[in-house]
Coordinates of C-alpha atoms and ligand atoms in Angstrom, one line a residue:
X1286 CA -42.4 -3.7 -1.2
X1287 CA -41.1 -3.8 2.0
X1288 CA -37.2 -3.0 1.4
X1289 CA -34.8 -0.6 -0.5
X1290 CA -32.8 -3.6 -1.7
X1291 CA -35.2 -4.8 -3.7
X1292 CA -35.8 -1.8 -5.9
X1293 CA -34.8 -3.3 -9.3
X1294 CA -37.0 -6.6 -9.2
X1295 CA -40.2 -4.4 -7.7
X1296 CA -41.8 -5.5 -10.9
X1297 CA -41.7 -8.7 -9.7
X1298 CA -43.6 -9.0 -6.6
X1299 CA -43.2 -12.8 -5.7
X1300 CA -40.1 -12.7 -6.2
X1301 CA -39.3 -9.8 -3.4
X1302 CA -41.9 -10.9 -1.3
X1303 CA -39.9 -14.3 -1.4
X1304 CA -36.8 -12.9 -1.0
X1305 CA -37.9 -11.0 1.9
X1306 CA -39.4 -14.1 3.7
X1307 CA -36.8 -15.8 3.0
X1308 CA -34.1 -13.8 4.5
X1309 CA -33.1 -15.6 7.7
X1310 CA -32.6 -19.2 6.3
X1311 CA -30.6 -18.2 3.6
X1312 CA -28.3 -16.8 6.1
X1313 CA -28.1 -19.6 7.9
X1314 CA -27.1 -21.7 4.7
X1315 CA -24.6 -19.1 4.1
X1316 CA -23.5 -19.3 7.1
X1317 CA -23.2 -23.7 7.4
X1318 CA -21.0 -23.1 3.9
X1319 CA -18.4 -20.6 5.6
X1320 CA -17.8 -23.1 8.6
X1321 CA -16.5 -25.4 6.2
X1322 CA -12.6 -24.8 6.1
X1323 CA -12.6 -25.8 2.3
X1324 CA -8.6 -24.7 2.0
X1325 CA -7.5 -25.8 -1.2
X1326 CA -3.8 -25.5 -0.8
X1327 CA -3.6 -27.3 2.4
X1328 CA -3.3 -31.6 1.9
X1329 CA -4.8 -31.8 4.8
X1330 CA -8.0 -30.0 3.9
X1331 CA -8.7 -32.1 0.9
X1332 CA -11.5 -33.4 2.5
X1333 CA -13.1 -30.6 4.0
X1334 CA -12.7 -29.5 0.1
X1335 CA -15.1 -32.2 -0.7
X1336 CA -17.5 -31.5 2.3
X1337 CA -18.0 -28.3 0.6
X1338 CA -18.7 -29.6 -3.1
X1339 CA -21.4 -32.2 -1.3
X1340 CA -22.5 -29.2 0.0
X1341 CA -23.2 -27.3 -2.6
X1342 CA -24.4 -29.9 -5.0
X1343 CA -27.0 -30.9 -2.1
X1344 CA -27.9 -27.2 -2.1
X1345 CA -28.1 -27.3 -6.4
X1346 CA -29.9 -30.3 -6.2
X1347 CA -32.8 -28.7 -3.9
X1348 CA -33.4 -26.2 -5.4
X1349 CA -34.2 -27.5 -8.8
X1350 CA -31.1 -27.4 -10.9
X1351 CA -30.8 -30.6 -12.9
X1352 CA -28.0 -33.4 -13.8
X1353 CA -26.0 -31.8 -10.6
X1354 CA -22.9 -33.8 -10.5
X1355 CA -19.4 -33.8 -8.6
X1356 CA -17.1 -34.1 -11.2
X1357 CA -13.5 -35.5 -10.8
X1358 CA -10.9 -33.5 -11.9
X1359 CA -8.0 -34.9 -10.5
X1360 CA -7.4 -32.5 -8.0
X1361 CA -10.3 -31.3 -5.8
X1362 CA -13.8 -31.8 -7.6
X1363 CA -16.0 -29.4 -9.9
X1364 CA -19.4 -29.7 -8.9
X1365 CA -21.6 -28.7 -12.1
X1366 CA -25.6 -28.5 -12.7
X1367 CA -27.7 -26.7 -14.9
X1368 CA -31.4 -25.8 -15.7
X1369 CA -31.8 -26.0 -19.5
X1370 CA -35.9 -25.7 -19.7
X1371 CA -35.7 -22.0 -21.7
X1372 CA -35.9 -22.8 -25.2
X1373 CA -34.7 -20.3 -27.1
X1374 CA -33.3 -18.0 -24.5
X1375 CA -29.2 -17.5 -24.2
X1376 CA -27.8 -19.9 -22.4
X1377 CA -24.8 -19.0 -19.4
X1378 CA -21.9 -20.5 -18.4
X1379 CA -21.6 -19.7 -14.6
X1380 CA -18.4 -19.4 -12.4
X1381 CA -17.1 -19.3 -8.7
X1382 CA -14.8 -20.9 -6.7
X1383 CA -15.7 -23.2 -3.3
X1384 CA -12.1 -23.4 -2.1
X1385 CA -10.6 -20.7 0.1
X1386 CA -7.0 -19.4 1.2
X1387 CA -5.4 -20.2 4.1
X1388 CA -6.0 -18.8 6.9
X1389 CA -2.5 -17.6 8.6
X1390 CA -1.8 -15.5 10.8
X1391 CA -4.6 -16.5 13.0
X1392 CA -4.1 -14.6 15.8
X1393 CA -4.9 -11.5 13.6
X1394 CA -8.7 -12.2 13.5
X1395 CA -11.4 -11.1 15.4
X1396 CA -13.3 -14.3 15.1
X1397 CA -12.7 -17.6 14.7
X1398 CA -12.3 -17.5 10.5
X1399 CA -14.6 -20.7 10.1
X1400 CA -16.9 -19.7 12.8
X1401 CA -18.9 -16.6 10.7
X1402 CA -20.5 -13.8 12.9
X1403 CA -22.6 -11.1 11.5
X1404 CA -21.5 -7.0 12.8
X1405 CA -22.5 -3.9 11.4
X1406 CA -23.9 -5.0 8.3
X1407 CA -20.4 -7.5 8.0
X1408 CA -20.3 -11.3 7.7
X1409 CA -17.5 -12.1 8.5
X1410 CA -15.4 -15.6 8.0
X1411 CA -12.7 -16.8 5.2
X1412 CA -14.6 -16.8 1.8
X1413 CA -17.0 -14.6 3.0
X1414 CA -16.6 -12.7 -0.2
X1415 CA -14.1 -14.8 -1.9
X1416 CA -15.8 -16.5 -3.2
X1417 CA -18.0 -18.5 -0.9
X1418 CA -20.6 -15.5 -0.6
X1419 CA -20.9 -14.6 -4.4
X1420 CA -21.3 -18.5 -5.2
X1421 CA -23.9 -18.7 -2.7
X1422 CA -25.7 -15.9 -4.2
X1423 CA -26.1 -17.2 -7.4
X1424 CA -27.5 -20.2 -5.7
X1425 CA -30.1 -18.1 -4.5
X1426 CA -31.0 -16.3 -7.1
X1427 CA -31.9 -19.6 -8.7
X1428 CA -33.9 -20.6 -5.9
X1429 CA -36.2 -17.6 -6.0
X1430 CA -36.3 -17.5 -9.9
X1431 CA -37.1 -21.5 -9.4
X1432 CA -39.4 -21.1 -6.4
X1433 CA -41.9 -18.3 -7.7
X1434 CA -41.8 -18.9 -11.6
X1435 CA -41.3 -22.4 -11.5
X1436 CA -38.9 -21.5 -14.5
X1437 CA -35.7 -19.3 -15.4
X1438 CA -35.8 -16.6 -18.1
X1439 CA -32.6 -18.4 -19.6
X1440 CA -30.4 -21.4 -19.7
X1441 CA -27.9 -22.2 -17.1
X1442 CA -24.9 -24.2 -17.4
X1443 CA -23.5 -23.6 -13.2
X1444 CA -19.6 -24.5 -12.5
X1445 CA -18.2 -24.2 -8.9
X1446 CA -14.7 -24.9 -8.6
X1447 CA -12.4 -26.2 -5.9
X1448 CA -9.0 -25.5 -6.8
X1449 CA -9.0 -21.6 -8.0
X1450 CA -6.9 -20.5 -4.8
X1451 CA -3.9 -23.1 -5.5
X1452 CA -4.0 -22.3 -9.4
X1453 CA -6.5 -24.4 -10.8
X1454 CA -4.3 -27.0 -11.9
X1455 CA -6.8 -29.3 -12.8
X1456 CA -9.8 -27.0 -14.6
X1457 CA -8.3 -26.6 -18.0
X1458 CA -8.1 -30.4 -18.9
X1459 CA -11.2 -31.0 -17.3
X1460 CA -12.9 -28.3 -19.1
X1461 CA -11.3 -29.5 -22.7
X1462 CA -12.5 -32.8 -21.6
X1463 CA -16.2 -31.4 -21.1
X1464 CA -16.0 -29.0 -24.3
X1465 CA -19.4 -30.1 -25.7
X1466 CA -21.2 -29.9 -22.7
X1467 CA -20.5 -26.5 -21.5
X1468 CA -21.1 -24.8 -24.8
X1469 CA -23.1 -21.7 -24.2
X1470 CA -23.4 -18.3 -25.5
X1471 CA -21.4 -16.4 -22.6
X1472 CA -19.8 -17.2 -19.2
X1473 CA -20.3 -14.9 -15.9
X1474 CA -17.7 -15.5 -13.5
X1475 CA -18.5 -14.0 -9.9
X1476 CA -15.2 -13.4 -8.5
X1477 CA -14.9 -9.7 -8.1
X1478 CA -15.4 -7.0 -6.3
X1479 CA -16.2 -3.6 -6.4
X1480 CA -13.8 -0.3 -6.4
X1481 CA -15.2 2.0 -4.3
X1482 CA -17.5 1.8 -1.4
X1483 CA -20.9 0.2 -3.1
X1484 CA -20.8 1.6 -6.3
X1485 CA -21.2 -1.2 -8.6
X1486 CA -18.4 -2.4 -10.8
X1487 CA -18.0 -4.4 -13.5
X1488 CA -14.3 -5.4 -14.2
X1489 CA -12.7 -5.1 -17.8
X1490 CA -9.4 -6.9 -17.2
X1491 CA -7.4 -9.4 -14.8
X1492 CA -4.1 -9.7 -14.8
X1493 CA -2.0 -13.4 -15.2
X1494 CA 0.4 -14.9 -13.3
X1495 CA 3.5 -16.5 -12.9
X1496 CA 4.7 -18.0 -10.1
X1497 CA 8.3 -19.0 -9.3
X1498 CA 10.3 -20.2 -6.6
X1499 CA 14.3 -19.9 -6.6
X1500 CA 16.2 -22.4 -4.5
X1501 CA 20.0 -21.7 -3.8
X1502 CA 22.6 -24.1 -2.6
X1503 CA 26.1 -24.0 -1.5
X1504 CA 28.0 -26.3 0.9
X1505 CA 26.6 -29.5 1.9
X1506 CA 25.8 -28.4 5.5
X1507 CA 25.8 -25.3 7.2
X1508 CA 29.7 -24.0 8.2
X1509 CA 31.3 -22.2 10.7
X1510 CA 31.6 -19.0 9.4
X1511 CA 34.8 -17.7 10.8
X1512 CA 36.4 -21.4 9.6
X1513 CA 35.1 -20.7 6.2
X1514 CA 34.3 -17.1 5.8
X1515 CA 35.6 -15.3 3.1
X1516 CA 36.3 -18.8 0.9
X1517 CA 33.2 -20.3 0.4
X1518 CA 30.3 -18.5 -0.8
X1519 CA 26.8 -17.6 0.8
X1520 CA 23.9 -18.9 -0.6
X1521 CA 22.2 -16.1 1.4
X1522 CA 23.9 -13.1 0.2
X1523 CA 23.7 -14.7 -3.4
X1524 CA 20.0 -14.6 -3.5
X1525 CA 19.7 -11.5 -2.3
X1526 CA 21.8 -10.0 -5.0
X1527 CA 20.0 -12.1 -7.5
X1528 CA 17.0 -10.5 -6.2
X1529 CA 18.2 -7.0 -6.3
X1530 CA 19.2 -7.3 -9.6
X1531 CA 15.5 -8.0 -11.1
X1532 CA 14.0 -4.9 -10.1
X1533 CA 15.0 -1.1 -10.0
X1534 CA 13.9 0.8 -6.8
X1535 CA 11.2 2.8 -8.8
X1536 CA 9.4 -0.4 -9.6
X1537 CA 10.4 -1.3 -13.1
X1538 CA 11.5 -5.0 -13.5
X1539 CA 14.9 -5.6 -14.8
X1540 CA 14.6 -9.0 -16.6
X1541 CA 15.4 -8.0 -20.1
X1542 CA 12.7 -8.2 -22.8
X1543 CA 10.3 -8.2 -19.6
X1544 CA 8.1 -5.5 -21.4
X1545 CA 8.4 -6.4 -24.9
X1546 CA 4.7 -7.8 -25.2
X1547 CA 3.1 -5.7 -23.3
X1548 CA -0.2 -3.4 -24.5
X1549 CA 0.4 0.5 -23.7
X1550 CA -2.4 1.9 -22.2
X1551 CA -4.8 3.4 -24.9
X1552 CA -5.9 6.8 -24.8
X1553 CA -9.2 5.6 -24.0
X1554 CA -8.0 3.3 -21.4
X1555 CA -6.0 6.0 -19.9
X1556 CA -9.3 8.1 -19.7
X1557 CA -11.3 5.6 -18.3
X1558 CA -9.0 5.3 -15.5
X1559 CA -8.7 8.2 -14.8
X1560 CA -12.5 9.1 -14.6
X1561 CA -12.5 7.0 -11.7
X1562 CA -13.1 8.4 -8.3
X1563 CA -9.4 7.4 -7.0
X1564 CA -8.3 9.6 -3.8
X1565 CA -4.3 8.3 -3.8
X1566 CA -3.4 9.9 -0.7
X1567 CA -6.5 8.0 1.1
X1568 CA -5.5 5.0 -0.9
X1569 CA -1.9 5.3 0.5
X1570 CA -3.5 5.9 4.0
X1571 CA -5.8 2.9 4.0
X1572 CA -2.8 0.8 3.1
X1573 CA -0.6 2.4 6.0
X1574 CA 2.3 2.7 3.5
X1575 CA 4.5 6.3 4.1
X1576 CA 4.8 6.6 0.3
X1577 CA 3.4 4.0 -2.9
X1578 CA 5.9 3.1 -5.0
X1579 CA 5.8 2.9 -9.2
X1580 CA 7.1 2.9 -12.9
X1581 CA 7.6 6.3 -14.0
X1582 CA 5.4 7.7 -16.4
X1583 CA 2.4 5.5 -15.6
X1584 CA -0.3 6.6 -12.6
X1585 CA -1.5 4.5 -9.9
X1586 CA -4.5 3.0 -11.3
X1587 CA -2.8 1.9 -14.8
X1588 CA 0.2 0.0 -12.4
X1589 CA -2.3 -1.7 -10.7
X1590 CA -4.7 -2.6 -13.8
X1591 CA -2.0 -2.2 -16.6
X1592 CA 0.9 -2.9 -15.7
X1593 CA 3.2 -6.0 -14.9
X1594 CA 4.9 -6.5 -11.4
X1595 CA 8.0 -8.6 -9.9
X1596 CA 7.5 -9.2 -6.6
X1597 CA 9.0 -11.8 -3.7
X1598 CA 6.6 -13.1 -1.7
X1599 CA 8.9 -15.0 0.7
X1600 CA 12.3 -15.5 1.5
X1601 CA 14.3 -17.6 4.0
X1602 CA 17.2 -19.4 4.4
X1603 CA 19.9 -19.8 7.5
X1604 CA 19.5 -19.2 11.1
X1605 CA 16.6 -17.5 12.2
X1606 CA 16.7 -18.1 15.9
X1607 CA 17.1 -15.9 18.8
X1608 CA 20.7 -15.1 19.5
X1609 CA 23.8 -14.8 17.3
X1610 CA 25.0 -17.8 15.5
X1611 CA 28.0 -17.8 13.4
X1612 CA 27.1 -19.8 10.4
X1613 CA 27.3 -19.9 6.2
X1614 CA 24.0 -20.7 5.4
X1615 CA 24.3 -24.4 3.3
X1616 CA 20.5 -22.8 1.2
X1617 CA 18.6 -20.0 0.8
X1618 CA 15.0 -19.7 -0.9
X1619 CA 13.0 -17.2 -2.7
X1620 CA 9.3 -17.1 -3.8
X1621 CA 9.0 -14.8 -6.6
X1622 CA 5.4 -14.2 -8.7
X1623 CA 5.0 -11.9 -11.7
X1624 CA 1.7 -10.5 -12.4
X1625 CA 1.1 -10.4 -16.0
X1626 CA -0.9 -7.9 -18.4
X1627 CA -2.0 -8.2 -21.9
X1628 CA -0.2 -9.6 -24.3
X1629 CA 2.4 -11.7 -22.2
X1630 CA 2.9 -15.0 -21.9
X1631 CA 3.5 -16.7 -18.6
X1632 CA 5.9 -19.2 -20.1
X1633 CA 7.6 -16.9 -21.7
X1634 CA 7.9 -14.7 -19.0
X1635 CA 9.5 -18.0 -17.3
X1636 CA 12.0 -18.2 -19.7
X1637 CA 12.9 -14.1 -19.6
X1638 CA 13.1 -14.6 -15.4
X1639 CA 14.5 -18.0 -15.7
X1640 CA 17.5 -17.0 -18.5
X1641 CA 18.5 -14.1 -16.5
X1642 CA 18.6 -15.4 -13.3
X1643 CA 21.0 -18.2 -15.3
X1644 CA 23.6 -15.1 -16.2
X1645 CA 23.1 -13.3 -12.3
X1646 CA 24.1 -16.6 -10.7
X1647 CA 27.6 -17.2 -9.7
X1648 CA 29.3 -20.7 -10.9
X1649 CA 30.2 -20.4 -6.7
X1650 CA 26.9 -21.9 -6.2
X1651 CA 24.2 -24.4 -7.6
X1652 CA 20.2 -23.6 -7.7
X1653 CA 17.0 -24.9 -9.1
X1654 CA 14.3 -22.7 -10.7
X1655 CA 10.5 -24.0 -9.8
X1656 CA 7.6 -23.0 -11.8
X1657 CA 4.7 -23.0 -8.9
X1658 CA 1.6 -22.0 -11.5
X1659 CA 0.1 -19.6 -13.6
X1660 CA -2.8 -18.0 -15.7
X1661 CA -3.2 -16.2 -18.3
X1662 CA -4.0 -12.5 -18.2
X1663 CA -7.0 -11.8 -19.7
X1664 CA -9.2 -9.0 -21.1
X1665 CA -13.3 -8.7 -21.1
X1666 CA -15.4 -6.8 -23.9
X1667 CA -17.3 -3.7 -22.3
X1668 CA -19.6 -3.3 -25.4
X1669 CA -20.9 -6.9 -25.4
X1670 CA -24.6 -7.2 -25.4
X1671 CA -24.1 -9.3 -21.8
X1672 CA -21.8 -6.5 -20.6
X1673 CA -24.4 -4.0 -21.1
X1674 CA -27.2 -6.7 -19.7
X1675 CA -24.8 -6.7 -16.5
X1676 CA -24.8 -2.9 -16.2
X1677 CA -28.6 -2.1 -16.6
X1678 CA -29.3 -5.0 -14.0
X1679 CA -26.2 -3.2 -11.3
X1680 CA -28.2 0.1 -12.2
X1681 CA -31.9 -0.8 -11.4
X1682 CA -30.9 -2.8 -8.3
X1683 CA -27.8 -1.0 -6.7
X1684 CA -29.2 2.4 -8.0
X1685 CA -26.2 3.4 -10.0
X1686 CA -24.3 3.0 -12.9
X1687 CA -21.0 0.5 -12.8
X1688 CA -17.6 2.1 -12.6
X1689 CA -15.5 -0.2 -15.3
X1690 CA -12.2 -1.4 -13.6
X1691 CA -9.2 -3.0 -14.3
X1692 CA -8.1 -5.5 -11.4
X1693 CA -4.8 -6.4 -10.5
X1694 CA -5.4 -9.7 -9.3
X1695 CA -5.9 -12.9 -11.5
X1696 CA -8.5 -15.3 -12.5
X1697 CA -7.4 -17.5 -15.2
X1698 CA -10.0 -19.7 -16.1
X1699 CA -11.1 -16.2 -17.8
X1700 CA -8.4 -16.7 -20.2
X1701 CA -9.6 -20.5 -20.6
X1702 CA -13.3 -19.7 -21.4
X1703 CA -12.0 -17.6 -24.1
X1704 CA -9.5 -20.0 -25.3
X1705 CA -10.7 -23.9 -24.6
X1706 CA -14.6 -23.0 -25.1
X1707 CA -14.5 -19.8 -27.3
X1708 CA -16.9 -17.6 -24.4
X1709 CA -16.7 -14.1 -23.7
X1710 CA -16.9 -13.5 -19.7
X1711 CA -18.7 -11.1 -17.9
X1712 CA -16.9 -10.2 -14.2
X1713 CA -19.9 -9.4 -11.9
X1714 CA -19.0 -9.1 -8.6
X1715 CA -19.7 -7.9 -5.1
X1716 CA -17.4 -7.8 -3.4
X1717 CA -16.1 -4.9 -1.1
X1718 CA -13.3 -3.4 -2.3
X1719 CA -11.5 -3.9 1.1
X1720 CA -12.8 -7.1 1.6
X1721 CA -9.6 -8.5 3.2
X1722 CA -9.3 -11.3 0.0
X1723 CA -6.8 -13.7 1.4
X1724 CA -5.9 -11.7 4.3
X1725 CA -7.4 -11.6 8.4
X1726 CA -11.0 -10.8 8.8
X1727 CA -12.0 -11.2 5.7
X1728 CA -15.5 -9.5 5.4
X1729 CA -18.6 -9.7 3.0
X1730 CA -21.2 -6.5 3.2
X1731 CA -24.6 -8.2 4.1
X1732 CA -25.8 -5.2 1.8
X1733 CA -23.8 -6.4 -1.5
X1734 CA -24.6 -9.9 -0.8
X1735 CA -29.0 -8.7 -0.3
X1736 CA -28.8 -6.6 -3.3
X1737 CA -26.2 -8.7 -5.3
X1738 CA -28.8 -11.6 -5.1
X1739 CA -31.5 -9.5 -6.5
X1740 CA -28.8 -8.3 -9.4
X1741 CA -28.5 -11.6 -10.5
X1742 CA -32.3 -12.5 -10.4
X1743 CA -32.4 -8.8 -12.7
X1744 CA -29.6 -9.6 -14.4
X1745 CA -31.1 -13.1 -16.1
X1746 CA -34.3 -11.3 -17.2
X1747 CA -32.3 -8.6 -19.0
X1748 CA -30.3 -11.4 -20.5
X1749 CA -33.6 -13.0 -22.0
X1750 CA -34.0 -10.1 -24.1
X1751 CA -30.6 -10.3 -25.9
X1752 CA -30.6 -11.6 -29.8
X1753 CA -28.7 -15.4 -30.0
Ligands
BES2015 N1 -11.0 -13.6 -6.5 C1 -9.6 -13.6 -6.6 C2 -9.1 -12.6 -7.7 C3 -9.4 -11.2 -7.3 C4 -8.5 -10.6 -6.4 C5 -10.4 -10.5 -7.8 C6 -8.7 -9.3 -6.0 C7 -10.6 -9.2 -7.4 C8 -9.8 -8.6 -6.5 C9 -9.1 -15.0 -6.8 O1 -9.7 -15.9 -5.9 C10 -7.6 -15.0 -6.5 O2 -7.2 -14.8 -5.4 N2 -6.8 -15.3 -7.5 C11 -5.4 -15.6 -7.3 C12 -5.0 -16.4 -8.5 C13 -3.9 -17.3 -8.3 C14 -4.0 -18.3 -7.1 C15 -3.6 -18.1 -9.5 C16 -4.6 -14.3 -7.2 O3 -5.0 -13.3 -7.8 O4 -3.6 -14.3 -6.5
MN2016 MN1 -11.7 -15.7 -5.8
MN2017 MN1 -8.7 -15.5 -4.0

């Protein structure tokens, strides 16, 4: 054996010695998937979108997966395929995501984001680790599975998505629609990362989401402010007290019966956070915060895993030029999201933000109430026999045990598995815990990505062994 990553499949010496040949054309794939600027969000990118499901059902097509299709949605394609030779072995529904965020403000990056360079043991490019590079490992995983063996220990049913980072509009009626032909025995979704440095993680919970956007209106066009100051209202200033009013300045969110579904942390869960290495003041530092903010009564790590939020992600309305300019705005606009924890409801949760914002606004103005998307928070089982598959296989190839986490951010087709197709998920992921998801220079350790591959590989022969 010829490399520390490959510690946990050193029983299988075709397979490393594969692997290890293999090396530099598998990052060059890697690299030809990044360049494609596959934003979902954007209209404009709805063909690069594509681009990148052709991609990657030319890529599942040659290395031996069968009935690879693009599948319409609707919205930006599915691209599905399996390998269903393994009688009698589990079969797994697999997850990740081909579409990417944005990629403002672009004069933060170091690099070009669709033009990936690898530094220091970093590839870096949008989607490097969300969630471009963990789909691409899967991909090779198969390959090398398919390439020595000829065969996979189990059954694969493989999704990649398109439309995860604008909501997924789409999945849910195209997965009721394709009910009987994803039925399996689990799902792994490979959207995740890890929580501290490279010590594996699997994660136990994601929160939902809802996602909102206020609009405020007032006179027909924007007024002199001295002609009509102190008479007509201000969209501007209404907002803002609208806003101020939905959350106290220690983090707890106003909306009445906001909390009334939501699960208190468990002893246990409490414990388990708390086991975790979690240094707050470097946290705080990393962040370049002077202080974190929070609910009383609840530490960091159950705010971020257990916890709902209200938070504006964008606000704008009047003149925002250089210079004075005496106006009363005619508008003003807020983007407001709620992350979501066990047992809430994101409609509901609409209707809590919706009704009160009804009794904050003055009759002085008119406004409309937008609901943008959201998903379903959702909650994984650490005792499942796949759980405990996914930590011996972290173990043997990343050398220690996984932490068990609790993130913050959402993935809703999680909620979906569980509700349109009745699967339990697994959430094994690799990706650095300051991967800069969604931000400048995002980043994929060339170390996860090696190792994570060999994972997987691991990961499907301990899943052979478990009873159907
Ligand atoms: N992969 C992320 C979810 C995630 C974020 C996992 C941080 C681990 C750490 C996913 O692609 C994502 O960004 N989800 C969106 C969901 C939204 C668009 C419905 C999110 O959390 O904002
Ligand atoms: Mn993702
Ligand atoms: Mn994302």
């Amino acid at each position: 054996m010829t490399d520390a990553q490959s510690q946990g499949v050193a029983g299988d010496e075709e397979l490393v010695s594969y692997l290890d040949r293999t090396r530099e054309r598998r990052l060059e794939s890697f690299k030809a998937l990044l360049r494609i600027p596959s934003i979902s969000g954007i209209p404009a990118h709805a063909a690069d979108c594509r681009a990148a499901a052709e991609f990657v059902a030319a890529d599942m097509r040659a290395i031996g997966l069968e009935h690879v299709e693009i599948s319409e949605t609707g919205g930006h394609p599915v691209v599905y395929g399996d390998w269903l030779a393994a009688a009698g072995r589990p079969t797994i529904l697999v997850y990740a995501h081909y579409d990417v965020q944005p990629v403002d403000p672009l004069d933060l990056w170091e690099s070009p984001p669709f033009e990936p360079v690898v530094r220091d043991g970093r590839i870096l490019a949008r989607g490097a680790s969300d969630d471009k590079g963990q789909l691409h490992m899967h991909l090779r995983a198969i390959e090398a599975l398919l390439a020595t063996h000829g065969k996979l220990p189990v059954n694969l049913k493989v999704i990649f998505e398109g439309e995860e980072e604008s909501s997924s509009v789409h999945l849910d009626a195209w997965l009721e629609a394709n009910r009987e032909k994803l039925k399996s025995d689990f799902a792994v979704i490979s959207d995740t990362s890890f929580f501290e440095g490279n010590l594996p993680s699997i994660t136990v919970s994601l929160r939902g989401l809802v996602y909102i956007q206020l609009d405020v209106f007032g006179s027909r066009v924007d007024l002199h402010s001295g002609a009509y100051g102190g008479a007509v209202e201000n969209p501007v200033n209404v907002l803002c007290q609208i806003v101020a009013a939905l959350k106290r300045p220690d983090g707890r969110v106003s909306v009445p019966g906001f909390y009334d579904d939501v699960a208190e942390p468990s002893h246990l869960d409490q414990q388990a956070l708390a086991r975790l290495p979690f240094d707050e003041d470097a946290y705080r530092d990393s962040i370049g915060v002077p202080a974190l903010i929070g609910e009383p009564g609840y530490t960091v790590l159950e705010r971020l895993g257990m916890r709902p939020t209200l938070d504006v992600n964008g606000i704008w309305g009047g003149f925002e030029g250089e210079g004075p300019k005496t106006i009363i705005p005619a508008h003003a606009h807020a983007k407001i999201s709620c992350r979501l924890v066990a047992n809430q409801d994101p409609e509901q949760v609409f209707q809590l933000v919706a009704g009160y914002i009804a009794k904050l606004a003055p009759r002085t103005v008119r406004y409309t109430i937008q609901r943008l998307g959201d998903g379903m928070p959702s909650l994984t089982p650490i005792d499942h026999p796949a759980t405990l598959a996914a930590a011996r296989a972290l173990e043997a190839t990343f050398g220690a045990a996984p932490l068990y986490v609790r993130e913050g951010g959402s993935i809703p087709v999680c909620a979906s598995f569980e509700g349109i197709l009745g699967l339990k998920t697994v959430l094994l992921g690799f990706a650095p815990p300051d991967g800069q998801f969604h931000a400048p220079n995002e980043w994929m350790s060339m170390t996860n990505y090696e190792t994570g591959i060999r994972t997987i590989a691991r990961y499907w022969a301990e899943v052979a062994g478990i009873e159907r």
